[in-house]
């Protein structure tokens, strides 16, 4: 028991030191952030989704497309998006996919692990995100992106995705699939390495000084050495705290899972505590609805977003089938009022 307590205390001390190392320098923290992109938003680029109302896009940019070889950066896809958005008078929040969208050279150089998503049936090889050299490469990418776009007025936010697997929801590990659990253990994954990777991903984004940073949160999923698995909210809460301490009001906390059944029936384990902590930390907050097949009563979900104090809500492409134009106008205004 004494040895176990000593080990636990040592791990806690190391984690605390890592978090403290992520605090932005005063000159960075004090820099005036860009204005929030507010209101109803598209997930991706969906021109037909209430074009007269929605003026914020959340496009996916694949890492492999902008750094096809180590140190070779091609930001043409981002420049094209900026041009398109400006033509419409719209704004961008970039969701740069690492994980399954990482370049082939990253898979070869840092090793890979195949992840199986049991919800959407997607399987993909992703880099071993817990390898320190992989996070060095991710940090280099963020430095180059920040140098190119931190002063660009159209890009208002970027997503922290260095530790992601299938989706830009880095706390989700697809561990309900036994193949994923076995593959992770064989590839050298440990809970401690995973936590360090989350902290490194956050640190990588300190290259940005004006652009908002989006941390997408869920209860942290993990696998134990014996193959058992679970989730813990305390680490997600610690990461939310670290994000706010590092970026202050530039840190946008977001969740992409909400559906009406969670509000009227049962909320999965850990989510109620996580959402309570988000509400305690306060704005800026934004959300993405669950897929249309799962979201249920969209109006109920959007009402909850507004009550949480969210300034933005990412909508699926079929949302206009569940919400009238007049309703969309009202929700857009209510969300903007929170910003």
mmCIF file of N, CA and C in Angstrom, residues 199-326:
data_model
loop_
_atom_site.group_PDB
_atom_site.id
_atom_site.type_symbol
_atom_site.label_atom_id
_atom_site.label_comp_id
_atom_site.label_asym_id
_atom_site.label_seq_id
_atom_site.Cartn_x
_atom_site.Cartn_y
_atom_site.Cartn_z
ATOM 1 N N UNK A 199 -1.019 16.269 -23.179
ATOM 2 C CA UNK A 199 -0.353 17.487 -22.726
ATOM 3 C C UNK A 199 0.562 18.058 -23.804
ATOM 4 N N UNK A 200 1.259 17.175 -24.525
ATOM 5 C CA UNK A 200 2.135 17.636 -25.608
ATOM 6 C C UNK A 200 1.328 18.285 -26.731
ATOM 7 N N UNK A 201 0.168 17.722 -27.038
ATOM 8 C CA UNK A 201 -0.677 18.305 -28.090
ATOM 9 C C UNK A 201 -1.113 19.710 -27.708
ATOM 10 N N UNK A 202 -1.475 19.876 -26.442
ATOM 11 C CA UNK A 202 -1.862 21.203 -25.960
ATOM 12 C C UNK A 202 -0.685 22.168 -26.069
ATOM 13 N N UNK A 203 0.478 21.702 -25.673
ATOM 14 C CA UNK A 203 1.675 22.534 -25.721
ATOM 15 C C UNK A 203 1.995 22.955 -27.149
ATOM 16 N N UNK A 204 1.781 22.060 -28.109
ATOM 17 C CA UNK A 204 2.097 22.366 -29.508
ATOM 18 C C UNK A 204 1.343 23.588 -30.007
ATOM 19 N N UNK A 205 0.155 23.807 -29.481
ATOM 20 C CA UNK A 205 -0.681 24.908 -29.964
ATOM 21 C C UNK A 205 -0.329 26.253 -29.329
ATOM 22 N N UNK A 206 0.657 26.276 -28.444
ATOM 23 C CA UNK A 206 1.100 27.575 -27.932
ATOM 24 C C UNK A 206 1.824 28.375 -29.010
ATOM 25 N N UNK A 207 2.070 27.761 -30.155
ATOM 26 C CA UNK A 207 2.640 28.510 -31.288
ATOM 27 C C UNK A 207 1.685 29.593 -31.773
ATOM 28 N N UNK A 208 0.389 29.391 -31.538
ATOM 29 C CA UNK A 208 -0.616 30.378 -31.926
ATOM 30 C C UNK A 208 -0.764 31.403 -30.802
ATOM 31 N N UNK A 209 -0.803 32.674 -31.146
ATOM 32 C CA UNK A 209 -0.931 33.706 -30.112
ATOM 33 C C UNK A 209 -2.242 34.485 -30.184
ATOM 34 N N UNK A 210 -2.939 34.473 -31.322
ATOM 35 C CA UNK A 210 -4.184 35.240 -31.460
ATOM 36 C C UNK A 210 -5.387 34.357 -31.784
ATOM 37 N N UNK A 211 -5.155 33.250 -32.457
ATOM 38 C CA UNK A 211 -6.240 32.392 -32.926
ATOM 39 C C UNK A 211 -6.780 31.547 -31.773
ATOM 40 N N UNK A 212 -8.094 31.376 -31.739
ATOM 41 C CA UNK A 212 -8.721 30.557 -30.691
ATOM 42 C C UNK A 212 -8.347 29.087 -30.880
ATOM 43 N N UNK A 213 -8.299 28.354 -29.759
ATOM 44 C CA UNK A 213 -7.940 26.941 -29.759
ATOM 45 C C UNK A 213 -9.111 26.125 -29.224
ATOM 46 N N UNK A 214 -9.540 25.125 -29.983
ATOM 47 C CA UNK A 214 -10.703 24.312 -29.617
ATOM 48 C C UNK A 214 -10.237 22.979 -29.047
ATOM 49 N N UNK A 215 -10.604 22.705 -27.803
ATOM 50 C CA UNK A 215 -10.347 21.405 -27.185
ATOM 51 C C UNK A 215 -11.671 20.652 -27.132
ATOM 52 N N UNK A 216 -11.777 19.580 -27.907
ATOM 53 C CA UNK A 216 -13.010 18.793 -27.964
ATOM 54 C C UNK A 216 -12.943 17.702 -26.906
ATOM 55 N N UNK A 217 -13.917 17.684 -26.009
ATOM 56 C CA UNK A 217 -13.812 16.850 -24.814
ATOM 57 C C UNK A 217 -14.879 15.762 -24.760
ATOM 58 N N UNK A 218 -14.466 14.649 -24.184
ATOM 59 C CA UNK A 218 -15.302 13.513 -23.793
ATOM 60 C C UNK A 218 -14.630 12.898 -22.575
ATOM 61 N N UNK A 219 -15.329 12.067 -21.805
ATOM 62 C CA UNK A 219 -14.640 11.344 -20.741
ATOM 63 C C UNK A 219 -13.458 10.551 -21.324
ATOM 64 N N UNK A 220 -12.308 10.684 -20.690
ATOM 65 C CA UNK A 220 -11.073 10.078 -21.194
ATOM 66 C C UNK A 220 -11.164 8.555 -21.152
ATOM 67 N N UNK A 221 -10.934 7.905 -22.296
ATOM 68 C CA UNK A 221 -10.973 6.457 -22.402
ATOM 69 C C UNK A 221 -9.553 5.894 -22.331
ATOM 70 N N UNK A 222 -9.410 4.738 -21.681
ATOM 71 C CA UNK A 222 -8.075 4.158 -21.509
ATOM 72 C C UNK A 222 -8.147 2.637 -21.497
ATOM 73 N N UNK A 223 -6.990 2.021 -21.696
ATOM 74 C CA UNK A 223 -6.833 0.570 -21.622
ATOM 75 C C UNK A 223 -5.763 0.264 -20.588
ATOM 76 N N UNK A 224 -6.029 -0.703 -19.736
ATOM 77 C CA UNK A 224 -5.065 -1.130 -18.723
ATOM 78 C C UNK A 224 -4.118 -2.193 -19.287
ATOM 79 N N UNK A 225 -2.980 -2.428 -18.617
ATOM 80 C CA UNK A 225 -2.030 -3.438 -19.103
ATOM 81 C C UNK A 225 -2.634 -4.834 -19.232
ATOM 82 N N UNK A 226 -3.652 -5.148 -18.405
ATOM 83 C CA UNK A 226 -4.257 -6.481 -18.465
ATOM 84 C C UNK A 226 -5.387 -6.572 -19.482
ATOM 85 N N UNK A 227 -5.630 -5.496 -20.237
ATOM 86 C CA UNK A 227 -6.663 -5.514 -21.264
ATOM 87 C C UNK A 227 -8.008 -4.990 -20.824
ATOM 88 N N UNK A 228 -8.188 -4.793 -19.522
ATOM 89 C CA UNK A 228 -9.422 -4.154 -19.083
ATOM 90 C C UNK A 228 -9.391 -2.686 -19.504
ATOM 91 N N UNK A 229 -10.555 -2.062 -19.476
ATOM 92 C CA UNK A 229 -10.624 -0.690 -19.984
ATOM 93 C C UNK A 229 -11.698 0.082 -19.235
ATOM 94 N N UNK A 230 -11.711 1.382 -19.448
ATOM 95 C CA UNK A 230 -12.705 2.208 -18.776
ATOM 96 C C UNK A 230 -12.593 3.650 -19.208
ATOM 97 N N UNK A 231 -13.200 4.523 -18.409
ATOM 98 C CA UNK A 231 -13.125 5.955 -18.684
ATOM 99 C C UNK A 231 -12.947 6.695 -17.367
ATOM 100 N N UNK A 232 -12.368 7.869 -17.442
ATOM 101 C CA UNK A 232 -12.168 8.721 -16.282
ATOM 102 C C UNK A 232 -12.436 10.169 -16.675
ATOM 103 N N UNK A 233 -13.265 10.822 -15.891
ATOM 104 C CA UNK A 233 -13.581 12.222 -16.164
ATOM 105 C C UNK A 233 -12.524 13.140 -15.556
ATOM 106 N N UNK A 234 -11.865 12.701 -14.511
ATOM 107 C CA UNK A 234 -10.935 13.597 -13.818
ATOM 108 C C UNK A 234 -9.824 14.077 -14.743
ATOM 109 N N UNK A 235 -9.360 13.198 -15.660
ATOM 110 C CA UNK A 235 -8.292 13.640 -16.553
ATOM 111 C C UNK A 235 -8.825 14.629 -17.593
ATOM 112 N N UNK A 236 -10.024 14.395 -18.085
ATOM 113 C CA UNK A 236 -10.635 15.365 -19.003
ATOM 114 C C UNK A 236 -10.777 16.715 -18.320
ATOM 115 N N UNK A 237 -11.218 16.714 -17.085
ATOM 116 C CA UNK A 237 -11.356 17.973 -16.343
ATOM 117 C C UNK A 237 -9.992 18.641 -16.157
ATOM 118 N N UNK A 238 -8.974 17.841 -15.874
ATOM 119 C CA UNK A 238 -7.630 18.406 -15.718
ATOM 120 C C UNK A 238 -7.166 19.047 -17.021
ATOM 121 N N UNK A 239 -7.474 18.408 -18.153
ATOM 122 C CA UNK A 239 -7.077 18.965 -19.445
ATOM 123 C C UNK A 239 -7.867 20.231 -19.771
ATOM 124 N N UNK A 240 -9.126 20.279 -19.399
ATOM 125 C CA UNK A 240 -9.895 21.510 -19.594
ATOM 126 C C UNK A 240 -9.283 22.645 -18.784
ATOM 127 N N UNK A 241 -8.908 22.340 -17.555
ATOM 128 C CA UNK A 241 -8.267 23.360 -16.711
ATOM 129 C C UNK A 241 -6.948 23.823 -17.321
ATOM 130 N N UNK A 242 -6.151 22.860 -17.817
ATOM 131 C CA UNK A 242 -4.860 23.203 -18.412
ATOM 132 C C UNK A 242 -5.040 24.053 -19.663
ATOM 133 N N UNK A 243 -6.060 23.733 -20.451
ATOM 134 C CA UNK A 243 -6.329 24.511 -21.666
ATOM 135 C C UNK A 243 -6.667 25.954 -21.318
ATOM 136 N N UNK A 244 -7.532 26.134 -20.327
ATOM 137 C CA UNK A 244 -7.900 27.494 -19.932
ATOM 138 C C UNK A 244 -6.719 28.221 -19.290
ATOM 139 N N UNK A 245 -5.895 27.496 -18.545
ATOM 140 C CA UNK A 245 -4.752 28.141 -17.904
ATOM 141 C C UNK A 245 -3.707 28.544 -18.941
ATOM 142 N N UNK A 246 -3.583 27.742 -19.986
ATOM 143 C CA UNK A 246 -2.592 28.010 -21.030
ATOM 144 C C UNK A 246 -3.044 29.113 -21.976
ATOM 145 N N UNK A 247 -4.291 28.990 -22.466
ATOM 146 C CA UNK A 247 -4.770 29.915 -23.497
ATOM 147 C C UNK A 247 -5.770 30.949 -22.984
ATOM 148 N N UNK A 248 -6.167 30.802 -21.718
ATOM 149 C CA UNK A 248 -7.152 31.710 -21.130
ATOM 150 C C UNK A 248 -8.415 31.738 -21.987
ATOM 151 N N UNK A 249 -8.899 32.934 -22.345
ATOM 152 C CA UNK A 249 -10.170 32.974 -23.075
ATOM 153 C C UNK A 249 -10.029 32.614 -24.548
ATOM 154 N N UNK A 250 -8.821 32.239 -24.987
ATOM 155 C CA UNK A 250 -8.682 31.699 -26.338
ATOM 156 C C UNK A 250 -9.021 30.215 -26.390
ATOM 157 N N UNK A 251 -9.129 29.564 -25.248
ATOM 158 C CA UNK A 251 -9.466 28.139 -25.203
ATOM 159 C C UNK A 251 -10.977 27.960 -25.280
ATOM 160 N N UNK A 252 -11.448 27.396 -26.383
ATOM 161 C CA UNK A 252 -12.862 27.056 -26.547
ATOM 162 C C UNK A 252 -13.036 25.589 -26.183
ATOM 163 N N UNK A 253 -13.889 25.310 -25.218
ATOM 164 C CA UNK A 253 -14.208 23.933 -24.862
ATOM 165 C C UNK A 253 -15.407 23.489 -25.690
ATOM 166 N N UNK A 254 -15.324 22.295 -26.264
ATOM 167 C CA UNK A 254 -16.375 21.825 -27.168
ATOM 168 C C UNK A 254 -16.654 20.355 -26.932
ATOM 169 N N UNK A 255 -17.893 19.944 -27.231
ATOM 170 C CA UNK A 255 -18.263 18.529 -27.270
ATOM 171 C C UNK A 255 -19.079 18.293 -28.532
ATOM 172 N N UNK A 256 -18.911 17.101 -29.130
ATOM 173 C CA UNK A 256 -19.545 16.804 -30.417
ATOM 174 C C UNK A 256 -20.583 15.691 -30.336
ATOM 175 N N UNK A 257 -21.155 15.437 -29.172
ATOM 176 C CA UNK A 257 -21.937 14.212 -28.989
ATOM 177 C C UNK A 257 -23.402 14.407 -28.626
ATOM 178 N N UNK A 258 -23.850 15.608 -28.360
ATOM 179 C CA UNK A 258 -25.145 15.787 -27.704
ATOM 180 C C UNK A 258 -26.327 15.364 -28.579
ATOM 181 N N UNK A 259 -27.269 14.694 -27.919
ATOM 182 C CA UNK A 259 -28.535 14.266 -28.521
ATOM 183 C C UNK A 259 -29.624 14.434 -27.481
ATOM 184 N N UNK A 260 -30.864 14.506 -27.922
ATOM 185 C CA UNK A 260 -31.950 14.833 -26.990
ATOM 186 C C UNK A 260 -32.188 13.729 -25.967
ATOM 187 N N UNK A 261 -31.912 12.466 -26.319
ATOM 188 C CA UNK A 261 -32.147 11.374 -25.367
ATOM 189 C C UNK A 261 -31.277 11.515 -24.127
ATOM 190 N N UNK A 262 -30.121 12.158 -24.260
ATOM 191 C CA UNK A 262 -29.275 12.389 -23.088
ATOM 192 C C UNK A 262 -29.923 13.376 -22.127
ATOM 193 N N UNK A 263 -30.796 14.213 -22.642
ATOM 194 C CA UNK A 263 -31.444 15.228 -21.814
ATOM 195 C C UNK A 263 -32.760 14.737 -21.231
ATOM 196 N N UNK A 264 -33.433 13.830 -21.933
ATOM 197 C CA UNK A 264 -34.757 13.380 -21.495
ATOM 198 C C UNK A 264 -34.738 12.001 -20.849
ATOM 199 N N UNK A 265 -33.705 11.195 -21.126
ATOM 200 C CA UNK A 265 -33.679 9.826 -20.614
ATOM 201 C C UNK A 265 -32.432 9.577 -19.760
ATOM 202 N N UNK A 266 -31.341 9.261 -20.417
ATOM 203 C CA UNK A 266 -30.139 8.872 -19.659
ATOM 204 C C UNK A 266 -28.904 9.442 -20.327
ATOM 205 N N UNK A 267 -28.032 10.054 -19.539
ATOM 206 C CA UNK A 267 -26.757 10.552 -20.041
ATOM 207 C C UNK A 267 -25.675 9.526 -19.703
ATOM 208 N N UNK A 268 -24.860 9.118 -20.672
ATOM 209 C CA UNK A 268 -23.838 8.097 -20.412
ATOM 210 C C UNK A 268 -22.895 8.493 -19.278
ATOM 211 N N UNK A 269 -22.266 7.487 -18.701
ATOM 212 C CA UNK A 269 -21.395 7.700 -17.561
ATOM 213 C C UNK A 269 -20.327 8.742 -17.797
ATOM 214 N N UNK A 270 -20.189 9.640 -16.847
ATOM 215 C CA UNK A 270 -19.149 10.648 -16.897
ATOM 216 C C UNK A 270 -19.530 11.936 -17.587
ATOM 217 N N UNK A 271 -20.512 11.896 -18.477
ATOM 218 C CA UNK A 271 -20.825 13.098 -19.253
ATOM 219 C C UNK A 271 -21.462 14.193 -18.405
ATOM 220 N N UNK A 272 -22.343 13.830 -17.488
ATOM 221 C CA UNK A 272 -22.981 14.854 -16.658
ATOM 222 C C UNK A 272 -21.932 15.618 -15.853
ATOM 223 N N UNK A 273 -20.977 14.892 -15.275
ATOM 224 C CA UNK A 273 -19.903 15.542 -14.509
ATOM 225 C C UNK A 273 -19.039 16.413 -15.415
ATOM 226 N N UNK A 274 -18.758 15.928 -16.615
ATOM 227 C CA UNK A 274 -17.937 16.694 -17.548
ATOM 228 C C UNK A 274 -18.639 17.982 -17.974
ATOM 229 N N UNK A 275 -19.925 17.879 -18.320
ATOM 230 C CA UNK A 275 -20.666 19.072 -18.740
ATOM 231 C C UNK A 275 -20.795 20.071 -17.590
ATOM 232 N N UNK A 276 -20.928 19.554 -16.368
ATOM 233 C CA UNK A 276 -21.002 20.454 -15.214
ATOM 234 C C UNK A 276 -19.703 21.240 -15.066
ATOM 235 N N UNK A 277 -18.581 20.583 -15.340
ATOM 236 C CA UNK A 277 -17.294 21.284 -15.241
ATOM 237 C C UNK A 277 -17.143 22.302 -16.366
ATOM 238 N N UNK A 278 -17.605 21.955 -17.549
ATOM 239 C CA UNK A 278 -17.597 22.925 -18.645
ATOM 240 C C UNK A 278 -18.396 24.165 -18.262
ATOM 241 N N UNK A 279 -19.571 23.941 -17.701
ATOM 242 C CA UNK A 279 -20.422 25.065 -17.310
ATOM 243 C C UNK A 279 -19.765 25.883 -16.206
ATOM 244 N N UNK A 280 -19.080 25.196 -15.289
ATOM 245 C CA UNK A 280 -18.384 25.892 -14.203
ATOM 246 C C UNK A 280 -17.262 26.777 -14.746
ATOM 247 N N UNK A 281 -16.510 26.265 -15.710
ATOM 248 C CA UNK A 281 -15.432 27.054 -16.308
ATOM 249 C C UNK A 281 -15.986 28.192 -17.150
ATOM 250 N N UNK A 282 -17.137 27.974 -17.757
ATOM 251 C CA UNK A 282 -17.813 29.045 -18.478
ATOM 252 C C UNK A 282 -17.297 29.265 -19.886
ATOM 253 N N UNK A 283 -17.835 30.277 -20.564
ATOM 254 C CA UNK A 283 -17.471 30.567 -21.952
ATOM 255 C C UNK A 283 -15.983 30.881 -22.085
ATOM 256 N N UNK A 284 -15.467 30.682 -23.321
ATOM 257 C CA UNK A 284 -16.196 30.309 -24.537
ATOM 258 C C UNK A 284 -16.426 28.799 -24.657
ATOM 259 N N UNK A 285 -17.663 28.445 -25.034
ATOM 260 C CA UNK A 285 -18.069 27.063 -25.245
ATOM 261 C C UNK A 285 -18.732 26.944 -26.611
ATOM 262 N N UNK A 286 -18.520 25.819 -27.270
ATOM 263 C CA UNK A 286 -19.257 25.532 -28.497
ATOM 264 C C UNK A 286 -19.537 24.041 -28.551
ATOM 265 N N UNK A 287 -20.442 23.660 -29.439
ATOM 266 C CA UNK A 287 -20.874 22.264 -29.517
ATOM 267 C C UNK A 287 -21.089 21.856 -30.964
ATOM 268 N N UNK A 288 -21.144 20.549 -31.161
ATOM 269 C CA UNK A 288 -21.587 19.959 -32.419
ATOM 270 C C UNK A 288 -22.668 18.954 -32.065
ATOM 271 N N UNK A 289 -23.744 18.922 -32.828
ATOM 272 C CA UNK A 289 -24.798 17.960 -32.542
ATOM 273 C C UNK A 289 -24.357 16.564 -32.964
ATOM 274 N N UNK A 290 -25.001 15.558 -32.392
ATOM 275 C CA UNK A 290 -24.805 14.195 -32.875
ATOM 276 C C UNK A 290 -25.346 14.095 -34.302
ATOM 277 N N UNK A 291 -25.028 12.998 -34.978
ATOM 278 C CA UNK A 291 -25.534 12.798 -36.331
ATOM 279 C C UNK A 291 -27.056 12.874 -36.355
ATOM 280 N N UNK A 292 -27.601 13.259 -37.492
ATOM 281 C CA UNK A 292 -29.040 13.459 -37.613
ATOM 282 C C UNK A 292 -29.811 12.202 -37.232
ATOM 283 N N UNK A 293 -29.266 11.033 -37.533
ATOM 284 C CA UNK A 293 -29.948 9.781 -37.194
ATOM 285 C C UNK A 293 -29.991 9.536 -35.694
ATOM 286 N N UNK A 294 -29.184 10.276 -34.917
ATOM 287 C CA UNK A 294 -29.093 10.053 -33.475
ATOM 288 C C UNK A 294 -29.531 11.245 -32.647
ATOM 289 N N UNK A 295 -29.601 12.437 -33.253
ATOM 290 C CA UNK A 295 -29.780 13.654 -32.460
ATOM 291 C C UNK A 295 -31.155 13.751 -31.820
ATOM 292 N N UNK A 296 -32.186 13.177 -32.447
ATOM 293 C CA UNK A 296 -33.527 13.256 -31.876
ATOM 294 C C UNK A 296 -34.136 14.627 -32.053
ATOM 295 N N UNK A 297 -34.584 15.239 -30.957
ATOM 296 C CA UNK A 297 -35.228 16.554 -30.987
ATOM 297 C C UNK A 297 -34.149 17.634 -31.078
ATOM 298 N N UNK A 298 -33.918 18.133 -32.282
ATOM 299 C CA UNK A 298 -32.839 19.093 -32.499
ATOM 300 C C UNK A 298 -33.081 20.393 -31.745
ATOM 301 N N UNK A 299 -34.328 20.831 -31.677
ATOM 302 C CA UNK A 299 -34.633 22.078 -30.966
ATOM 303 C C UNK A 299 -34.287 21.964 -29.487
ATOM 304 N N UNK A 300 -34.573 20.810 -28.894
ATOM 305 C CA UNK A 300 -34.253 20.601 -27.482
ATOM 306 C C UNK A 300 -32.739 20.667 -27.264
ATOM 307 N N UNK A 301 -31.991 20.079 -28.176
ATOM 308 C CA UNK A 301 -30.530 20.102 -28.075
ATOM 309 C C UNK A 301 -30.001 21.527 -28.200
ATOM 310 N N UNK A 302 -30.518 22.287 -29.166
ATOM 311 C CA UNK A 302 -30.055 23.665 -29.357
ATOM 312 C C UNK A 302 -30.429 24.547 -28.172
ATOM 313 N N UNK A 303 -31.608 24.315 -27.593
ATOM 314 C CA UNK A 303 -31.988 25.065 -26.386
ATOM 315 C C UNK A 303 -30.974 24.814 -25.272
ATOM 316 N N UNK A 304 -30.545 23.566 -25.146
ATOM 317 C CA UNK A 304 -29.566 23.222 -24.109
ATOM 318 C C UNK A 304 -28.239 23.906 -24.379
ATOM 319 N N UNK A 305 -27.808 23.946 -25.638
ATOM 320 C CA UNK A 305 -26.572 24.655 -25.984
ATOM 321 C C UNK A 305 -26.639 26.108 -25.524
ATOM 322 N N UNK A 306 -27.747 26.760 -25.837
ATOM 323 C CA UNK A 306 -27.907 28.173 -25.473
ATOM 324 C C UNK A 306 -27.875 28.336 -23.960
ATOM 325 N N UNK A 307 -28.578 27.457 -23.245
ATOM 326 C CA UNK A 307 -28.623 27.544 -21.784
ATOM 327 C C UNK A 307 -27.245 27.301 -21.167
ATOM 328 N N UNK A 308 -26.410 26.503 -21.828
ATOM 329 C CA UNK A 308 -25.045 26.270 -21.344
ATOM 330 C C UNK A 308 -24.151 27.492 -21.545
ATOM 331 N N UNK A 309 -24.617 28.436 -22.349
ATOM 332 C CA UNK A 309 -23.825 29.629 -22.621
ATOM 333 C C UNK A 309 -22.978 29.527 -23.870
ATOM 334 N N UNK A 310 -23.289 28.557 -24.745
ATOM 335 C CA UNK A 310 -22.498 28.363 -25.955
ATOM 336 C C UNK A 310 -22.676 29.521 -26.923
ATOM 337 N N UNK A 311 -21.585 29.850 -27.621
ATOM 338 C CA UNK A 311 -21.635 30.894 -28.648
ATOM 339 C C UNK A 311 -21.776 30.308 -30.043
ATOM 340 N N UNK A 312 -21.606 28.979 -30.179
ATOM 341 C CA UNK A 312 -21.656 28.374 -31.500
ATOM 342 C C UNK A 312 -22.132 26.940 -31.457
ATOM 343 N N UNK A 313 -22.777 26.511 -32.560
ATOM 344 C CA UNK A 313 -23.257 25.136 -32.676
ATOM 345 C C UNK A 313 -23.016 24.648 -34.100
ATOM 346 N N UNK A 314 -22.206 23.601 -34.231
ATOM 347 C CA UNK A 314 -21.967 22.998 -35.541
ATOM 348 C C UNK A 314 -23.143 22.091 -35.893
ATOM 349 N N UNK A 315 -23.673 22.291 -37.096
ATOM 350 C CA UNK A 315 -24.858 21.567 -37.537
ATOM 351 C C UNK A 315 -24.496 20.566 -38.627
ATOM 352 N N UNK A 316 -25.183 19.431 -38.640
ATOM 353 C CA UNK A 316 -24.995 18.448 -39.703
ATOM 354 C C UNK A 316 -25.687 18.930 -40.980
ATOM 355 N N UNK A 317 -25.283 18.355 -42.107
ATOM 356 C CA UNK A 317 -25.763 18.850 -43.398
ATOM 357 C C UNK A 317 -27.268 18.679 -43.581
ATOM 358 N N UNK A 318 -27.891 17.724 -42.879
ATOM 359 C CA UNK A 318 -29.330 17.503 -43.033
ATOM 360 C C UNK A 318 -30.146 18.247 -41.987
ATOM 361 N N UNK A 319 -29.521 19.150 -41.243
ATOM 362 C CA UNK A 319 -30.226 19.827 -40.148
ATOM 363 C C UNK A 319 -31.406 20.646 -40.639
ATOM 364 N N UNK A 320 -31.339 21.125 -41.888
ATOM 365 C CA UNK A 320 -32.443 21.943 -42.394
ATOM 366 C C UNK A 320 -33.706 21.128 -42.630
ATOM 367 N N UNK A 321 -33.620 19.809 -42.501
ATOM 368 C CA UNK A 321 -34.807 18.964 -42.581
ATOM 369 C C UNK A 321 -35.528 18.887 -41.236
ATOM 370 N N UNK A 322 -34.843 19.268 -40.172
ATOM 371 C CA UNK A 322 -35.415 19.197 -38.823
ATOM 372 C C UNK A 322 -35.732 20.565 -38.243
ATOM 373 N N UNK A 323 -35.259 21.620 -38.891
ATOM 374 C CA UNK A 323 -35.397 22.972 -38.347
ATOM 375 C C UNK A 323 -35.827 23.904 -39.477
ATOM 376 N N UNK A 324 -36.861 24.698 -39.231
ATOM 377 C CA UNK A 324 -37.302 25.654 -40.244
ATOM 378 C C UNK A 324 -36.321 26.819 -40.333
ATOM 379 N N UNK A 325 -36.421 27.578 -41.408
ATOM 380 C CA UNK A 325 -35.547 28.742 -41.567
ATOM 381 C C UNK A 325 -35.768 29.748 -40.447
ATOM 382 N N UNK A 326 -37.021 29.979 -40.082
ATOM 383 C CA UNK A 326 -37.312 30.925 -39.000
ATOM 384 C C UNK A 326 -36.704 30.453 -37.683
#
